[in-house]
PDB file of C-alpha atoms in Angstrom:
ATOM      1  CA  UNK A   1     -70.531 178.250  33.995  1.00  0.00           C
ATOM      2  CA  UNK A   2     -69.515 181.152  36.135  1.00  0.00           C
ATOM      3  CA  UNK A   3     -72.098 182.603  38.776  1.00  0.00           C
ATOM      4  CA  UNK A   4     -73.352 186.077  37.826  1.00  0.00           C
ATOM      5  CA  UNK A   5     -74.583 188.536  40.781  1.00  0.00           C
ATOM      6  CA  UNK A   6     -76.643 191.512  39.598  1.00  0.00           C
ATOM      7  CA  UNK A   7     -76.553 195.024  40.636  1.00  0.00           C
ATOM      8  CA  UNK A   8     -78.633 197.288  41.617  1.00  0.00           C
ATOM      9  CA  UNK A   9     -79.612 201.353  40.723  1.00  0.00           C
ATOM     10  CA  UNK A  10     -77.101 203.585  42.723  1.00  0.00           C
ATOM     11  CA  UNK A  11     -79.192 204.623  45.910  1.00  0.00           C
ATOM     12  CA  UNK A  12     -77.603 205.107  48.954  1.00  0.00           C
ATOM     13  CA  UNK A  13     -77.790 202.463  51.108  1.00  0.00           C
ATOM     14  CA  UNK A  14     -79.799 201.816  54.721  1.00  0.00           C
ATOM     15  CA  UNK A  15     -78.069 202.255  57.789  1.00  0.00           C
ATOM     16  CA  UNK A  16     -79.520 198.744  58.619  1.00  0.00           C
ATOM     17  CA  UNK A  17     -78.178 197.144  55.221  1.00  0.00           C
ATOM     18  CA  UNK A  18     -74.482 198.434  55.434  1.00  0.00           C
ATOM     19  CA  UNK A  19     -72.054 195.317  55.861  1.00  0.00           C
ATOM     20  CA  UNK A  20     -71.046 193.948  59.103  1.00  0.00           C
ATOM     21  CA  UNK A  21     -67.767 192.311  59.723  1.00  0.00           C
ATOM     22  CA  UNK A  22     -67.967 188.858  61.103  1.00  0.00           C
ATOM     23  CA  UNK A  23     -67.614 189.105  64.971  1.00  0.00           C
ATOM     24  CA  UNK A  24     -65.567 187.456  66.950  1.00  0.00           C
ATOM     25  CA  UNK A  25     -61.057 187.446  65.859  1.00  0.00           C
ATOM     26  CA  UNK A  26     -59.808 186.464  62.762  1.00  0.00           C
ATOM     27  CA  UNK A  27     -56.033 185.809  62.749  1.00  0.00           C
ATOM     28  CA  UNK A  28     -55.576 185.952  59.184  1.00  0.00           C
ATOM     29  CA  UNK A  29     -57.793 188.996  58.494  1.00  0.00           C
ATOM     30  CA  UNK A  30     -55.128 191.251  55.891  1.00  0.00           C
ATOM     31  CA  UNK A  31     -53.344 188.283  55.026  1.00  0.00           C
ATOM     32  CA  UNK A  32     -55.660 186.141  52.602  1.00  0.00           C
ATOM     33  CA  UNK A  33     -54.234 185.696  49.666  1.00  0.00           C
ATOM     34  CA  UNK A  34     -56.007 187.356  47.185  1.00  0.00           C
ATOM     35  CA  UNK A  35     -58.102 184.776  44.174  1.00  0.00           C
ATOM     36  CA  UNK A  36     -59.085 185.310  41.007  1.00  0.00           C
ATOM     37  CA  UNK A  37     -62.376 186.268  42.562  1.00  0.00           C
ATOM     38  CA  UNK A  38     -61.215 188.964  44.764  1.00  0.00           C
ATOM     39  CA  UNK A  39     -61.223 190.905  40.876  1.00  0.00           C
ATOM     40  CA  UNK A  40     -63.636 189.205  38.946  1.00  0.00           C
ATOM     41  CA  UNK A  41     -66.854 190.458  41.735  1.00  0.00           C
ATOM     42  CA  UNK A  42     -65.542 194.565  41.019  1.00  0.00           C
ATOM     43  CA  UNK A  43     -67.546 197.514  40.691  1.00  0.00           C
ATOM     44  CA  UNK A  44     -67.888 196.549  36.840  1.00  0.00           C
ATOM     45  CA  UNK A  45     -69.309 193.451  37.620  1.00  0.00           C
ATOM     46  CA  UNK A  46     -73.083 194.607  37.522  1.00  0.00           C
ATOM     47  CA  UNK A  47     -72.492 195.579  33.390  1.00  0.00           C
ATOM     48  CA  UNK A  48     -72.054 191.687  32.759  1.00  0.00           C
ATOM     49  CA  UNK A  49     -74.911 190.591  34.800  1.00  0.00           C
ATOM     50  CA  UNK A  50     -77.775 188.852  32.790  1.00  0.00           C
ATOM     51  CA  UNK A  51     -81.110 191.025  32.038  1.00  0.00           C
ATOM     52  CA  UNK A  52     -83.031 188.011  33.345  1.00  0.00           C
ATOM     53  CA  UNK A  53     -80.889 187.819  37.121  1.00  0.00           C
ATOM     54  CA  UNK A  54     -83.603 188.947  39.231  1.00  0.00           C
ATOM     55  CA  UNK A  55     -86.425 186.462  37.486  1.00  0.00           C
ATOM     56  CA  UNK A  56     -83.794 183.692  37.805  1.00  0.00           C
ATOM     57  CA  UNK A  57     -83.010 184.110  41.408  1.00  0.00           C
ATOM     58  CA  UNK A  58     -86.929 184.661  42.092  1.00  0.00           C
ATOM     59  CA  UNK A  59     -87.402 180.823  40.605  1.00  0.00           C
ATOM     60  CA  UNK A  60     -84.251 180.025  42.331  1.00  0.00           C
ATOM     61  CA  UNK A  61     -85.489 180.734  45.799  1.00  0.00           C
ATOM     62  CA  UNK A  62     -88.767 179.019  45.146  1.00  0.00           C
ATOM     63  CA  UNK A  63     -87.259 175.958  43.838  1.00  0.00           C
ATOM     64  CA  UNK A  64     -85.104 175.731  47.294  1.00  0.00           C
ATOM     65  CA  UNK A  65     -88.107 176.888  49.528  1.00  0.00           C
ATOM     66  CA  UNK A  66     -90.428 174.179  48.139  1.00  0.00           C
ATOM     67  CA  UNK A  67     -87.444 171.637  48.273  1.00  0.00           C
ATOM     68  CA  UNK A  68     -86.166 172.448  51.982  1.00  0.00           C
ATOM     69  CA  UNK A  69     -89.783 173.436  53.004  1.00  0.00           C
ATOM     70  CA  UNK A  70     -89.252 176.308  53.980  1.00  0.00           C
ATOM     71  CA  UNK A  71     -91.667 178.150  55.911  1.00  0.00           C
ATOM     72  CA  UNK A  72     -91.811 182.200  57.337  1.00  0.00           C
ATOM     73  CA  UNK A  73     -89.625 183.256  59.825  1.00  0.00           C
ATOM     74  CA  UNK A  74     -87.112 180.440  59.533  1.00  0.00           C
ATOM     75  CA  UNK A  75     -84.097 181.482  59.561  1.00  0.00           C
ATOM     76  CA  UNK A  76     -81.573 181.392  56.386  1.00  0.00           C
ATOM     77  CA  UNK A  77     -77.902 181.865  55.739  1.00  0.00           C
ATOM     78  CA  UNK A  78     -76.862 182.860  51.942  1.00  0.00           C
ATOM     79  CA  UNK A  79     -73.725 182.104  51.701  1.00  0.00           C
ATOM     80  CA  UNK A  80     -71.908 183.773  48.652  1.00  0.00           C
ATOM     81  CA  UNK A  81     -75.295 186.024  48.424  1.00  0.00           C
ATOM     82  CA  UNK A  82     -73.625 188.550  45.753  1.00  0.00           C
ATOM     83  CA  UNK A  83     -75.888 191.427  45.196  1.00  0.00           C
ATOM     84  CA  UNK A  84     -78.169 190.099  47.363  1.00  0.00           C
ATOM     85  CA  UNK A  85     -80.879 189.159  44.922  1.00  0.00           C
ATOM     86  CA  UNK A  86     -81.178 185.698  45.902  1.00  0.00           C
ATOM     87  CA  UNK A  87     -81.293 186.750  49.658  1.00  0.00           C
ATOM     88  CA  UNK A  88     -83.690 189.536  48.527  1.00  0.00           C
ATOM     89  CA  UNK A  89     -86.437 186.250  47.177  1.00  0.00           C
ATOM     90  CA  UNK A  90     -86.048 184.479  50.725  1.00  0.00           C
ATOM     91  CA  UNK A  91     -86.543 187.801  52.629  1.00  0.00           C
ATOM     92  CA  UNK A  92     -89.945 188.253  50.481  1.00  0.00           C
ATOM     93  CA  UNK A  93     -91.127 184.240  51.590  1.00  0.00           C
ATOM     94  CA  UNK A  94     -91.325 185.906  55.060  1.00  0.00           C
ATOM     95  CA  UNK A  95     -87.537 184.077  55.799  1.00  0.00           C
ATOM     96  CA  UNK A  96     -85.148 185.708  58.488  1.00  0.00           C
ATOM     97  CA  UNK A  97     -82.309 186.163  56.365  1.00  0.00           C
ATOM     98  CA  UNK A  98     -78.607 187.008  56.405  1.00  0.00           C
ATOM     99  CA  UNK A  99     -76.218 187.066  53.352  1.00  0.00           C
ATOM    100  CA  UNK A 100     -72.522 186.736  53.612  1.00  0.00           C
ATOM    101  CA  UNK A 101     -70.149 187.665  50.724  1.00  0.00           C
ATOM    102  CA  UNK A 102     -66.224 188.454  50.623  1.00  0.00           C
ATOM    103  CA  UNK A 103     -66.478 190.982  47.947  1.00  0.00           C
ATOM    104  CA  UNK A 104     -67.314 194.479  49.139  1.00  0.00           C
ATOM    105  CA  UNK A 105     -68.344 196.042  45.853  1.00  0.00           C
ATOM    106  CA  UNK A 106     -70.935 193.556  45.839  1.00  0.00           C
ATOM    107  CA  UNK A 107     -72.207 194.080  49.469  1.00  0.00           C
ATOM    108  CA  UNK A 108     -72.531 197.331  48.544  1.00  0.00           C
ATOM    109  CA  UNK A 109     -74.915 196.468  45.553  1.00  0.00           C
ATOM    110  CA  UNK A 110     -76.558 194.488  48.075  1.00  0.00           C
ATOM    111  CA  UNK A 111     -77.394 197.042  50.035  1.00  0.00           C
ATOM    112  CA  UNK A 112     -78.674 199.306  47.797  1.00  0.00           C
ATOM    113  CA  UNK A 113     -80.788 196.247  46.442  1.00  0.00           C
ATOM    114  CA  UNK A 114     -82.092 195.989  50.184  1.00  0.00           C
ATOM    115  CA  UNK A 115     -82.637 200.343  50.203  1.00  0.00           C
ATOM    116  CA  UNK A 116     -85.096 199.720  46.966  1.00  0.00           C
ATOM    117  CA  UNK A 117     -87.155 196.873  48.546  1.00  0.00           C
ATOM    118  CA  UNK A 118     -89.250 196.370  51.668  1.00  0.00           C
ATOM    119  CA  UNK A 119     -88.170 193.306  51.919  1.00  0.00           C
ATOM    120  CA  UNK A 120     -85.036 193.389  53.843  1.00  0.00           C
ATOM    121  CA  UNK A 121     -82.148 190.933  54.903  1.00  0.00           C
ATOM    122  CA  UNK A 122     -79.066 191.649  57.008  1.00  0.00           C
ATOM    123  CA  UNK A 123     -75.607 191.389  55.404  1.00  0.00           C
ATOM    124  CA  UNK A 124     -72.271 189.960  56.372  1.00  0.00           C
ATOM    125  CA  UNK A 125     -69.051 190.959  55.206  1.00  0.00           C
ATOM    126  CA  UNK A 126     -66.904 187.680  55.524  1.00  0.00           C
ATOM    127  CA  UNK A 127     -65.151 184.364  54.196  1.00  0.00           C
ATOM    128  CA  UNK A 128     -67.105 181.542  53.158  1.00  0.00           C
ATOM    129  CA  UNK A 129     -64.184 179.355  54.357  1.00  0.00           C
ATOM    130  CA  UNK A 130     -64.255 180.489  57.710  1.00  0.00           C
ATOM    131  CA  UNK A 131     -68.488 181.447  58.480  1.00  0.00           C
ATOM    132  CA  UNK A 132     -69.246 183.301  61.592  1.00  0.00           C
ATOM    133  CA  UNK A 133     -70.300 180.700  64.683  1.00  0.00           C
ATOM    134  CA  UNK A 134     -72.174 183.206  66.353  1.00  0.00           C
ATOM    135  CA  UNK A 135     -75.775 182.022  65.434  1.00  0.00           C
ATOM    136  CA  UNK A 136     -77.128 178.531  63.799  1.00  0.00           C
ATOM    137  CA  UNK A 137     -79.676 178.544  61.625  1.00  0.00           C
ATOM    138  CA  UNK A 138     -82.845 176.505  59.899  1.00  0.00           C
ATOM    139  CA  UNK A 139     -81.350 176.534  56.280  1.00  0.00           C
ATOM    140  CA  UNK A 140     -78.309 177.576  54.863  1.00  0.00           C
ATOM    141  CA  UNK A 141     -77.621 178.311  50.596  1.00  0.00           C
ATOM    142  CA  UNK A 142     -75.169 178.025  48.373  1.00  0.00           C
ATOM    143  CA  UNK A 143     -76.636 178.946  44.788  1.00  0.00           C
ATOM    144  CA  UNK A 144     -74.852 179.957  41.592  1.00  0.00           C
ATOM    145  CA  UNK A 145     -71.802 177.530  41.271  1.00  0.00           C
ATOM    146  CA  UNK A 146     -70.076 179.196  44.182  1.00  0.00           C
ATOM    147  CA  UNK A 147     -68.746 176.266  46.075  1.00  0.00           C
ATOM    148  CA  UNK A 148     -65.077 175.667  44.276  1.00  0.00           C
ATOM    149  CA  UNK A 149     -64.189 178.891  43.932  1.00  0.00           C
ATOM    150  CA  UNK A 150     -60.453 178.195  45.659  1.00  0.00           C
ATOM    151  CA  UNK A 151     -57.334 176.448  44.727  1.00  0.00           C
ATOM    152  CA  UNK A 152     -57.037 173.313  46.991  1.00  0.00           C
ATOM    153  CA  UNK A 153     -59.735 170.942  47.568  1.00  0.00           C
ATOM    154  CA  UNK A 154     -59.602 170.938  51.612  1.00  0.00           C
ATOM    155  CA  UNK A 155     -60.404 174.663  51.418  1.00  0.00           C
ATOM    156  CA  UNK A 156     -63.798 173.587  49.540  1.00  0.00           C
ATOM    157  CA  UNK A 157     -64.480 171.102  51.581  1.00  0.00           C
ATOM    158  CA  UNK A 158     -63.910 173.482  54.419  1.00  0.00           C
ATOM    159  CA  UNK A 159     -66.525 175.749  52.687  1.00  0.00           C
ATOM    160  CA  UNK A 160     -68.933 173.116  53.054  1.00  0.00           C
ATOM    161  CA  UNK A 161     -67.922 171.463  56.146  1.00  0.00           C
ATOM    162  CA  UNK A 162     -68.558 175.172  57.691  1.00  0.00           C
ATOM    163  CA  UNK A 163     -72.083 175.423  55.955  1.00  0.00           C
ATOM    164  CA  UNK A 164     -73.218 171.843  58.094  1.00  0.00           C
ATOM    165  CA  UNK A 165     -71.928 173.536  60.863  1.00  0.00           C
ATOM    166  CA  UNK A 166     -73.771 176.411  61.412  1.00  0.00           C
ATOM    167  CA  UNK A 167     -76.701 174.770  60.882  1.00  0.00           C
ATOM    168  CA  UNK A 168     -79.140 173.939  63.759  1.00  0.00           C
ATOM    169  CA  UNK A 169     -79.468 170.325  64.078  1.00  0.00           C
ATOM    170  CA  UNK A 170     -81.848 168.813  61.355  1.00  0.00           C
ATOM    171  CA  UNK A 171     -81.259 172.040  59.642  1.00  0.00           C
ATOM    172  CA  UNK A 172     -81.387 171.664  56.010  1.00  0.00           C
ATOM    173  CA  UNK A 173     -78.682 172.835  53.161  1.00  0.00           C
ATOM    174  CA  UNK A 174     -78.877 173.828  49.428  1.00  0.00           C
ATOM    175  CA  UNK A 175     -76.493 173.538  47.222  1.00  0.00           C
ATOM    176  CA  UNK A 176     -76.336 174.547  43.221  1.00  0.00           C
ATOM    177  CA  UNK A 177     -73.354 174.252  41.232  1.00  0.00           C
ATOM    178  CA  UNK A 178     -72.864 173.349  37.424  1.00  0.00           C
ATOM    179  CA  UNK A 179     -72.629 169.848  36.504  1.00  0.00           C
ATOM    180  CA  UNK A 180     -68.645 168.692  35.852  1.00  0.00           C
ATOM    181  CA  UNK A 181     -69.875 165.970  33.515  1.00  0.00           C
ATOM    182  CA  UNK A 182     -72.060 168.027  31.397  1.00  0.00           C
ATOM    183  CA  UNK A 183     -68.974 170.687  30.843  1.00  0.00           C
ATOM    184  CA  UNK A 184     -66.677 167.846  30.298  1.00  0.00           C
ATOM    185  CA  UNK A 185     -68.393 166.606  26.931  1.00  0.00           C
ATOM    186  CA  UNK A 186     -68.730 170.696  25.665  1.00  0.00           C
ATOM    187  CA  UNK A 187     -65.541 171.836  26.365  1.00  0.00           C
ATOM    188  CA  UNK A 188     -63.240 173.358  25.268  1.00  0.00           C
ATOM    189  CA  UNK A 189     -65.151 176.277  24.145  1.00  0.00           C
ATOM    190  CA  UNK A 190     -66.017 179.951  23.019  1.00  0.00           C
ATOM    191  CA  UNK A 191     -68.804 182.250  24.247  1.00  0.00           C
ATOM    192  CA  UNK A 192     -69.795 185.938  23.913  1.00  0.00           C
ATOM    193  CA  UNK A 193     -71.958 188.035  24.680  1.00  0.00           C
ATOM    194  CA  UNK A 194     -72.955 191.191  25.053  1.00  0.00           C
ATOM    195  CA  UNK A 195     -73.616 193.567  28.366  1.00  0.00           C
ATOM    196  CA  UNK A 196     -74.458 196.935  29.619  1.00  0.00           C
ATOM    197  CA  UNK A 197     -72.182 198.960  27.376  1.00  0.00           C
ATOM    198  CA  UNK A 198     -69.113 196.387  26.495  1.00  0.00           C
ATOM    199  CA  UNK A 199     -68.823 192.918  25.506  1.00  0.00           C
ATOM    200  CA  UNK A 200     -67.816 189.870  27.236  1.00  0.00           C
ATOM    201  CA  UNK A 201     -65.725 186.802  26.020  1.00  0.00           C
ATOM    202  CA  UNK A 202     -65.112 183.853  27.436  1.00  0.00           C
ATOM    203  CA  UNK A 203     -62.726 181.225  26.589  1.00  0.00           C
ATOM    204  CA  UNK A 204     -63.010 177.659  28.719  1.00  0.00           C
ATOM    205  CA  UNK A 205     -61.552 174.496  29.291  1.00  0.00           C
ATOM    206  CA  UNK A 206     -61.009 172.086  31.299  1.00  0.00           C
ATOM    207  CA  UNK A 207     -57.976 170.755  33.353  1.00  0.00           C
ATOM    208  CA  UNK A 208     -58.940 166.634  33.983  1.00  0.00           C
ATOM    209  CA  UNK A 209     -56.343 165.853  36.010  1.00  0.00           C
ATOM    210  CA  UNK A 210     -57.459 168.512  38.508  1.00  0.00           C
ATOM    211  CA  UNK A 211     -61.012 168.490  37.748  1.00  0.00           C
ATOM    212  CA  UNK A 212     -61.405 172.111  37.165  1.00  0.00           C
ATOM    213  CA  UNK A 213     -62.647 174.402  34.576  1.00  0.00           C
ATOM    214  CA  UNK A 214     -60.987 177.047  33.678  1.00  0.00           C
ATOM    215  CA  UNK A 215     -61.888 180.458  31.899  1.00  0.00           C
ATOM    216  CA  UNK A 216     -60.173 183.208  30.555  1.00  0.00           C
ATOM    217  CA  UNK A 217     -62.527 186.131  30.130  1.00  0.00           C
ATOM    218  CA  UNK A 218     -61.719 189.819  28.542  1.00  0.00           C
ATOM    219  CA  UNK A 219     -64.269 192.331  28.806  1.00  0.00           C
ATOM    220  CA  UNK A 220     -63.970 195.561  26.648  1.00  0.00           C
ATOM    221  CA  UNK A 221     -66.044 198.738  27.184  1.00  0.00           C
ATOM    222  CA  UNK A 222     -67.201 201.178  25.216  1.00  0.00           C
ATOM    223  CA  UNK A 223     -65.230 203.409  26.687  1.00  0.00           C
ATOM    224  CA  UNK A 224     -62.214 202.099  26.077  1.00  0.00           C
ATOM    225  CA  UNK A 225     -61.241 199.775  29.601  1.00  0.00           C
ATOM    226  CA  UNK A 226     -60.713 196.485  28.624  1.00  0.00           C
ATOM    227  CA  UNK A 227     -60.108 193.701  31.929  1.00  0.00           C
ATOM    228  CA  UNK A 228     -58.885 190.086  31.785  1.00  0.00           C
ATOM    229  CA  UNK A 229     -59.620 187.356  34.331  1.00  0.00           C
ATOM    230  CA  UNK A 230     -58.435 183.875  34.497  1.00  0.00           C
ATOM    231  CA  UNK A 231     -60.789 182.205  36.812  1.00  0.00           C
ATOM    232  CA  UNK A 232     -60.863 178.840  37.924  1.00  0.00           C
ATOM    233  CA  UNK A 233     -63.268 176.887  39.229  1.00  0.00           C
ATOM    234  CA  UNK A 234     -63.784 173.193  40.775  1.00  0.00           C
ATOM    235  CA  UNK A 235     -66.051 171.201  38.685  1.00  0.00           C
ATOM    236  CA  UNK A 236     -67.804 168.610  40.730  1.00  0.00           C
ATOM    237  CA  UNK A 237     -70.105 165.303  40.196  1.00  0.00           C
ATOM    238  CA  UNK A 238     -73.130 164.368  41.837  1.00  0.00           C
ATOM    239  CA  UNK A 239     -71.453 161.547  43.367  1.00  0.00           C
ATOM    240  CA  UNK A 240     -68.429 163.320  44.643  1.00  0.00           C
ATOM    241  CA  UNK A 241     -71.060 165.872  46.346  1.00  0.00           C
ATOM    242  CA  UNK A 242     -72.274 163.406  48.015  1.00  0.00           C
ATOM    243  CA  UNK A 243     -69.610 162.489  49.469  1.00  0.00           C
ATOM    244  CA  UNK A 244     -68.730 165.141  50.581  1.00  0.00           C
ATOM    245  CA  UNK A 245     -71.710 166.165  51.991  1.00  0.00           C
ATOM    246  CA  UNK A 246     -71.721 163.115  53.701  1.00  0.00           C
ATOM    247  CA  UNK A 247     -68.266 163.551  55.485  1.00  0.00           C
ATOM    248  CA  UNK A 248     -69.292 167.240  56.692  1.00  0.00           C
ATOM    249  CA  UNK A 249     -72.400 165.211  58.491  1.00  0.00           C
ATOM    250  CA  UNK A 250     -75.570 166.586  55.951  1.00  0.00           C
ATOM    251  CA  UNK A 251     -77.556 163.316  54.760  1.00  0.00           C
ATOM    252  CA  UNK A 252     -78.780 163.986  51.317  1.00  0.00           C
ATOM    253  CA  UNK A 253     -82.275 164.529  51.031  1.00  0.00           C
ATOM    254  CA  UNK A 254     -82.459 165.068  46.836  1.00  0.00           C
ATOM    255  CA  UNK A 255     -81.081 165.496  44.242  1.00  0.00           C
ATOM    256  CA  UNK A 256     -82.173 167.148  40.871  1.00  0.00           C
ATOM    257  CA  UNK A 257     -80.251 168.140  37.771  1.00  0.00           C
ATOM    258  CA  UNK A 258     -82.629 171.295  37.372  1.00  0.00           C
ATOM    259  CA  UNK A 259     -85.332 173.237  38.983  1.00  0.00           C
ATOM    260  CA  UNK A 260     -88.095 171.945  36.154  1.00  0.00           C
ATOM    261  CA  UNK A 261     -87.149 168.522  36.761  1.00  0.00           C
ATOM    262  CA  UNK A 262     -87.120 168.048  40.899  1.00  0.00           C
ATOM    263  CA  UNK A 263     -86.337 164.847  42.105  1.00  0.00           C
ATOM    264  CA  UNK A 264     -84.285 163.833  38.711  1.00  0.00           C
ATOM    265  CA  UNK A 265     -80.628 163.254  37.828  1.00  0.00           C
ATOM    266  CA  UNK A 266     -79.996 162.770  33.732  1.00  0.00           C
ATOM    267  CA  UNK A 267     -76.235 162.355  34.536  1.00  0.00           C
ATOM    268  CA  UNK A 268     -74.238 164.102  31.985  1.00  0.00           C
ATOM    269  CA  UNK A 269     -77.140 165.349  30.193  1.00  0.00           C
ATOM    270  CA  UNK A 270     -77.872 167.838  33.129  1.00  0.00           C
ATOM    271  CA  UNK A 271     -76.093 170.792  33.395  1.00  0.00           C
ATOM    272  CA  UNK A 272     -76.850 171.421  36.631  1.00  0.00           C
ATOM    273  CA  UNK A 273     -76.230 169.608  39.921  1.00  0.00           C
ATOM    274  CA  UNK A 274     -79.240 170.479  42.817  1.00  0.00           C
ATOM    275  CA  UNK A 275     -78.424 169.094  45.937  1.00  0.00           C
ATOM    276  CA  UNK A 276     -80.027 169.183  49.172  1.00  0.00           C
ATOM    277  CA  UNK A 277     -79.194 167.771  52.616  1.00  0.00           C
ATOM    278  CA  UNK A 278     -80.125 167.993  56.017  1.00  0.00           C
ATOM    279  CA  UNK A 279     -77.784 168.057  59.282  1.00  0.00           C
ATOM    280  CA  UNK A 280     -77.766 164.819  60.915  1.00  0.00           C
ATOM    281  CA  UNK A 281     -78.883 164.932  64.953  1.00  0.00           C
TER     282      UNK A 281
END
């Protein structure tokens, strides 16, 4: 259930694609305290990335484009873009995009991503709980099960609260993250697999009274390195997303429990949740 962002090949990236920081002062820039995800998104990260990313995200983008109806040269914010290959699928609809990420060894994959393709998007270095207000835009994303990434709930609501924000009004916002009552009826549970030169497992469960899933993954390389993570993330139901999309001031537009099924729900049989909204005014 964890979001994977691919790599790219090692090319040097574009003057136009290095990272940005977010403008404007930032009182608590050096003293966030650092999350399990400030280790899991490391310069390793790309050797436990899916073959299939870049197809994925390609469907991905469509799926939201079609939903949101998108159209060339709106303009998009991906919020916890990764390597950029989501952003990299807008940017190639003809979308104005930016991508915003906190971890720098992904950026950096990003930008090399954006160095290999003519189809470029600018990037952000910055928080997803505090987004930059210096521009609104047409559509803002939220793909891969990124929204519950930190401890307390009022910082994820603050995630999202911040998305409907810099939105234009009657701006649109999409929002993918896996399905908490799908996981509930598989976990606990063991998975493995195998990536670029080590092997990945992954042992979950879930915490009810907190609503969160947690993992504890060990990756060993050929080589030798072996890394553990214990990551936990907030696991959230359709009807508690739309909630809270309705407190940050986003009407929900739809809601689909897959990209092959648009427009339908199958409650705990989805493992997905798909959720779309739109700014109100």
């Amino acid at each position: 259930p964890v979001a994977d962002k691919a790599a790219a090949r090692p090319t040097p990236p574009a003057p136009r694609a290095e990272p940005r920081p977010v403008s404007g002062p930032n009182p608590d820039a050096g003293r966030r305290k650092r999350g399990w995800h400030d280790e899991v998104f490391g310069d390793y990260y790309a050797s436990i990335t899916p073959r299939d990313a870049d197809t994925a995200a390609e469907l991905d983008a469509g799926f939201v484009q079609r939903c949101l109806e998108l159209t060339s040269g709106m303009t998009l914010l991906d919020v916890a873009c990764g390597d950029g290959r989501h952003a990299t699928a807008f940017a190639a609809m003809g979308l104005d995009v930016t991508g915003l990420d906190s971890s720098m060894p992904q950026l950096l994959r990003s930008a090399r991503r954006n160095e290999a393709s003519r189809f470029n998007f600018d990037i952000l270095h910055g928080d997803m709980r505090s987004l930059p207000r210096d521009r609104a835009y047409d559509a803002v994303t939220c793909l891969g099960s990124s929204l519950g990434y930190f401890d307390s709930d009022e910082q994820n609501r603050q995630c999202l609260q911040d998305m409907v924000d810099v939105l234009k009004p009657g701006g649109k916002i999409a929002v993918q993250v896996f399905n908490r009552d799908y996981w509930m009826g598989v976990l606990p549970c063991r998975s493995w697999w195998q990536g670029r030169g080590c092997l990945v497992l992954d042992v979950a469960d879930v915490h009810f009274l907190s609503g969160r899933v947690r993992i504890h993954r060990t990756v060993v390389f050929e080589d030798g390195r072996q890394f553990e993570h214990h990551i936990s993330i907030r696991a959230y139901s359709v009807n508690e997303l739309g909630r809270l999309f309705n407190q940050a001031g986003a009407r929900v537009l739809e809601i689909s429990g897959g990209r092959e099924t648009r427009g339908r729900f199958y409650g705990a049989a989805s493992q997905d949740i798909w959720i779309f909204g739109q700014r109100e005014g």
